[in-house]
Amino acid sequence: MAAAGALAKHEQILVLDPPTDLKFKGPFTDVVTTNLKLRNPSDRKVCFKVKTTAPRRYCVRPNSGIIDPGSSVIVSVMLQPFDYDPNEKSKHKFMVQTTYAPPNISDMEAVWKEAKPDELMDSKLRCVFEMPNENDKLNDIDASKPAPVLNTSKQDGPIPKPHSVSLNDTETRKLVEECKRLQAEVMKLTDENRHLRDEGLRLRKVAHSDKSGSPTALALRDNGSNSLPSLLVVIAAIFIGFFLGKFIL
């Protein structure tokens, strides 16, 4: 009786890709996803659901549904991170169970409950864990490197000399530095001029307060007269620095 029941069971109507193995390539420190394609070559709608022997280790989207005639569905199988042991063989398996959809579908759970055993079709797949070899690692590294950009366009006219460009850049830097130095000199001379002007005012006040014939007054007059050439030099230097800086800029 069991043999007769097994012979009466329908063959899987869907075409699975891959047909027998679900391969997961490590490292398994993060979620690893592989895809399973289900194609319906028949002229009838087909209900499907995906089962596994390790439901806590996998996330399947979608895990059930209906495939129209001539259509396909991609099922994503996501393996959760785990500590991989190369000496341990995987015993995880998946099963794709299918049945022809009834004319009017209102409840998918009811379809599977009411389906007769001889109306169910299934395909089993085993899980295979693979670690990337050295060649795969090298290929991944090469793929991550940016490809060199080749300039195939033709340039019209003579190619500019890079040496002359560098000379212009050097001259520009020199001019900027010279301009900064002159501006610093102008600021320094301005401070000195202010200091000398304050000193001259102080000397005039002292000279007027003293008697005109005293030695102190004479000395102060001499100091005041000596400061005048210095003031003229400072003012001339300020104007020269200003015009020179303006010319350079």
PDB file of N, CA, C and O in Angstrom, residues 170-197:
ATOM      1  N   THR A 170      55.454  79.654  -8.522  1.00  0.00           N
ATOM      2  CA  THR A 170      56.517  80.075  -7.617  1.00  0.00           C
ATOM      3  C   THR A 170      56.590  81.591  -7.528  1.00  0.00           C
ATOM      4  O   THR A 170      56.723  82.170  -6.438  1.00  0.00           O
ATOM      5  N   GLU A 171      56.501  82.263  -8.676  1.00  0.00           N
ATOM      6  CA  GLU A 171      56.541  83.722  -8.677  1.00  0.00           C
ATOM      7  C   GLU A 171      55.364  84.298  -7.898  1.00  0.00           C
ATOM      8  O   GLU A 171      55.497  85.291  -7.178  1.00  0.00           O
ATOM      9  N   THR A 172      54.217  83.678  -8.072  1.00  0.00           N
ATOM     10  CA  THR A 172      53.038  84.158  -7.353  1.00  0.00           C
ATOM     11  C   THR A 172      53.225  84.045  -5.852  1.00  0.00           C
ATOM     12  O   THR A 172      52.884  84.955  -5.082  1.00  0.00           O
ATOM     13  N   ARG A 173      53.771  82.912  -5.400  1.00  0.00           N
ATOM     14  CA  ARG A 173      54.008  82.735  -3.964  1.00  0.00           C
ATOM     15  C   ARG A 173      55.002  83.765  -3.445  1.00  0.00           C
ATOM     16  O   ARG A 173      54.850  84.304  -2.346  1.00  0.00           O
ATOM     17  N   LYS A 174      56.028  84.048  -4.231  1.00  0.00           N
ATOM     18  CA  LYS A 174      57.024  85.039  -3.816  1.00  0.00           C
ATOM     19  C   LYS A 174      56.388  86.423  -3.676  1.00  0.00           C
ATOM     20  O   LYS A 174      56.659  87.164  -2.717  1.00  0.00           O
ATOM     21  N   LEU A 175      55.543  86.792  -4.649  1.00  0.00           N
ATOM     22  CA  LEU A 175      54.899  88.084  -4.585  1.00  0.00           C
ATOM     23  C   LEU A 175      53.985  88.212  -3.375  1.00  0.00           C
ATOM     24  O   LEU A 175      53.922  89.250  -2.716  1.00  0.00           O
ATOM     25  N   VAL A 176      53.246  87.122  -3.085  1.00  0.00           N
ATOM     26  CA  VAL A 176      52.348  87.139  -1.924  1.00  0.00           C
ATOM     27  C   VAL A 176      53.147  87.293  -0.639  1.00  0.00           C
ATOM     28  O   VAL A 176      52.792  88.072   0.264  1.00  0.00           O
ATOM     29  N   GLU A 177      54.257  86.552  -0.523  1.00  0.00           N
ATOM     30  CA  GLU A 177      55.077  86.654   0.677  1.00  0.00           C
ATOM     31  C   GLU A 177      55.691  88.045   0.815  1.00  0.00           C
ATOM     32  O   GLU A 177      55.755  88.611   1.907  1.00  0.00           O
ATOM     33  N   GLU A 178      56.145  88.631  -0.310  1.00  0.00           N
ATOM     34  CA  GLU A 178      56.722  89.973  -0.273  1.00  0.00           C
ATOM     35  C   GLU A 178      55.683  91.003   0.138  1.00  0.00           C
ATOM     36  O   GLU A 178      55.964  91.939   0.897  1.00  0.00           O
ATOM     37  N   CYS A 179      54.466  90.822  -0.369  1.00  0.00           N
ATOM     38  CA  CYS A 179      53.388  91.733  -0.011  1.00  0.00           C
ATOM     39  C   CYS A 179      53.089  91.668   1.476  1.00  0.00           C
ATOM     40  O   CYS A 179      52.895  92.688   2.138  1.00  0.00           O
ATOM     41  N   LYS A 180      53.060  90.451   2.018  1.00  0.00           N
ATOM     42  CA  LYS A 180      52.807  90.292   3.456  1.00  0.00           C
ATOM     43  C   LYS A 180      53.921  90.947   4.273  1.00  0.00           C
ATOM     44  O   LYS A 180      53.672  91.579   5.300  1.00  0.00           O
ATOM     45  N   ARG A 181      55.160  90.766   3.796  1.00  0.00           N
ATOM     46  CA  ARG A 181      56.280  91.363   4.535  1.00  0.00           C
ATOM     47  C   ARG A 181      56.193  92.883   4.540  1.00  0.00           C
ATOM     48  O   ARG A 181      56.415  93.545   5.554  1.00  0.00           O
ATOM     49  N   LEU A 182      55.843  93.478   3.378  1.00  0.00           N
ATOM     50  CA  LEU A 182      55.728  94.930   3.293  1.00  0.00           C
ATOM     51  C   LEU A 182      54.581  95.453   4.152  1.00  0.00           C
ATOM     52  O   LEU A 182      54.693  96.517   4.781  1.00  0.00           O
ATOM     53  N   GLN A 183      53.492  94.706   4.192  1.00  0.00           N
ATOM     54  CA  GLN A 183      52.383  95.121   5.048  1.00  0.00           C
ATOM     55  C   GLN A 183      52.784  95.106   6.515  1.00  0.00           C
ATOM     56  O   GLN A 183      52.400  95.988   7.299  1.00  0.00           O
ATOM     57  N   ALA A 184      53.592  94.112   6.907  1.00  0.00           N
ATOM     58  CA  ALA A 184      54.074  94.070   8.288  1.00  0.00           C
ATOM     59  C   ALA A 184      54.999  95.253   8.573  1.00  0.00           C
ATOM     60  O   ALA A 184      54.961  95.836   9.678  1.00  0.00           O
ATOM     61  N   GLU A 185      55.840  95.611   7.600  1.00  0.00           N
ATOM     62  CA  GLU A 185      56.723  96.762   7.777  1.00  0.00           C
ATOM     63  C   GLU A 185      55.923  98.051   7.938  1.00  0.00           C
ATOM     64  O   GLU A 185      56.256  98.912   8.755  1.00  0.00           O
ATOM     65  N   VAL A 186      54.874  98.197   7.125  1.00  0.00           N
ATOM     66  CA  VAL A 186      54.039  99.394   7.231  1.00  0.00           C
ATOM     67  C   VAL A 186      53.406  99.499   8.608  1.00  0.00           C
ATOM     68  O   VAL A 186      53.356 100.576   9.223  1.00  0.00           O
ATOM     69  N   MET A 187      52.910  98.376   9.125  1.00  0.00           N
ATOM     70  CA  MET A 187      52.310  98.393  10.458  1.00  0.00           C
ATOM     71  C   MET A 187      53.334  98.748  11.528  1.00  0.00           C
ATOM     72  O   MET A 187      53.060  99.524  12.459  1.00  0.00           O
ATOM     73  N   LYS A 188      54.557  98.212  11.374  1.00  0.00           N
ATOM     74  CA  LYS A 188      55.617  98.521  12.333  1.00  0.00           C
ATOM     75  C   LYS A 188      55.984  99.995  12.295  1.00  0.00           C
ATOM     76  O   LYS A 188      56.133 100.653  13.330  1.00  0.00           O
ATOM     77  N   LEU A 189      56.137 100.544  11.075  1.00  0.00           N
ATOM     78  CA  LEU A 189      56.478 101.960  10.945  1.00  0.00           C
ATOM     79  C   LEU A 189      55.358 102.846  11.459  1.00  0.00           C
ATOM     80  O   LEU A 189      55.602 103.924  12.025  1.00  0.00           O
ATOM     81  N   THR A 190      54.124 102.448  11.270  1.00  0.00           N
ATOM     82  CA  THR A 190      53.005 103.226  11.792  1.00  0.00           C
ATOM     83  C   THR A 190      53.048 103.310  13.309  1.00  0.00           C
ATOM     84  O   THR A 190      52.813 104.374  13.903  1.00  0.00           O
ATOM     85  N   ASP A 191      53.349 102.174  13.954  1.00  0.00           N
ATOM     86  CA  ASP A 191      53.468 102.177  15.415  1.00  0.00           C
ATOM     87  C   ASP A 191      54.605 103.075  15.873  1.00  0.00           C
ATOM     88  O   ASP A 191      54.472 103.832  16.859  1.00  0.00           O
ATOM     89  N   GLU A 192      55.745 103.009  15.172  1.00  0.00           N
ATOM     90  CA  GLU A 192      56.875 103.864  15.544  1.00  0.00           C
ATOM     91  C   GLU A 192      56.542 105.340  15.347  1.00  0.00           C
ATOM     92  O   GLU A 192      56.909 106.201  16.169  1.00  0.00           O
ATOM     93  N   ASN A 193      55.831 105.656  14.258  1.00  0.00           N
ATOM     94  CA  ASN A 193      55.436 107.048  14.023  1.00  0.00           C
ATOM     95  C   ASN A 193      54.523 107.554  15.126  1.00  0.00           C
ATOM     96  O   ASN A 193      54.650 108.692  15.594  1.00  0.00           O
ATOM     97  N   ARG A 194      53.570 106.711  15.559  1.00  0.00           N
ATOM     98  CA  ARG A 194      52.677 107.112  16.636  1.00  0.00           C
ATOM     99  C   ARG A 194      53.447 107.358  17.931  1.00  0.00           C
ATOM    100  O   ARG A 194      53.186 108.310  18.676  1.00  0.00           O
ATOM    101  N   HIS A 195      54.416 106.475  18.171  1.00  0.00           N
ATOM    102  CA  HIS A 195      55.221 106.641  19.379  1.00  0.00           C
ATOM    103  C   HIS A 195      56.030 107.939  19.331  1.00  0.00           C
ATOM    104  O   HIS A 195      56.102 108.687  20.316  1.00  0.00           O
ATOM    105  N   LEU A 196      56.652 108.238  18.181  1.00  0.00           N
ATOM    106  CA  LEU A 196      57.443 109.467  18.053  1.00  0.00           C
ATOM    107  C   LEU A 196      56.571 110.715  18.145  1.00  0.00           C
ATOM    108  O   LEU A 196      56.983 111.734  18.723  1.00  0.00           O
ATOM    109  N   ARG A 197      55.382 110.636  17.607  1.00  0.00           N
ATOM    110  CA  ARG A 197      54.490 111.785  17.678  1.00  0.00           C
ATOM    111  C   ARG A 197      54.075 112.059  19.119  1.00  0.00           C
ATOM    112  O   ARG A 197      54.060 113.222  19.568  1.00  0.00           O
TER     113      ARG A 197
END
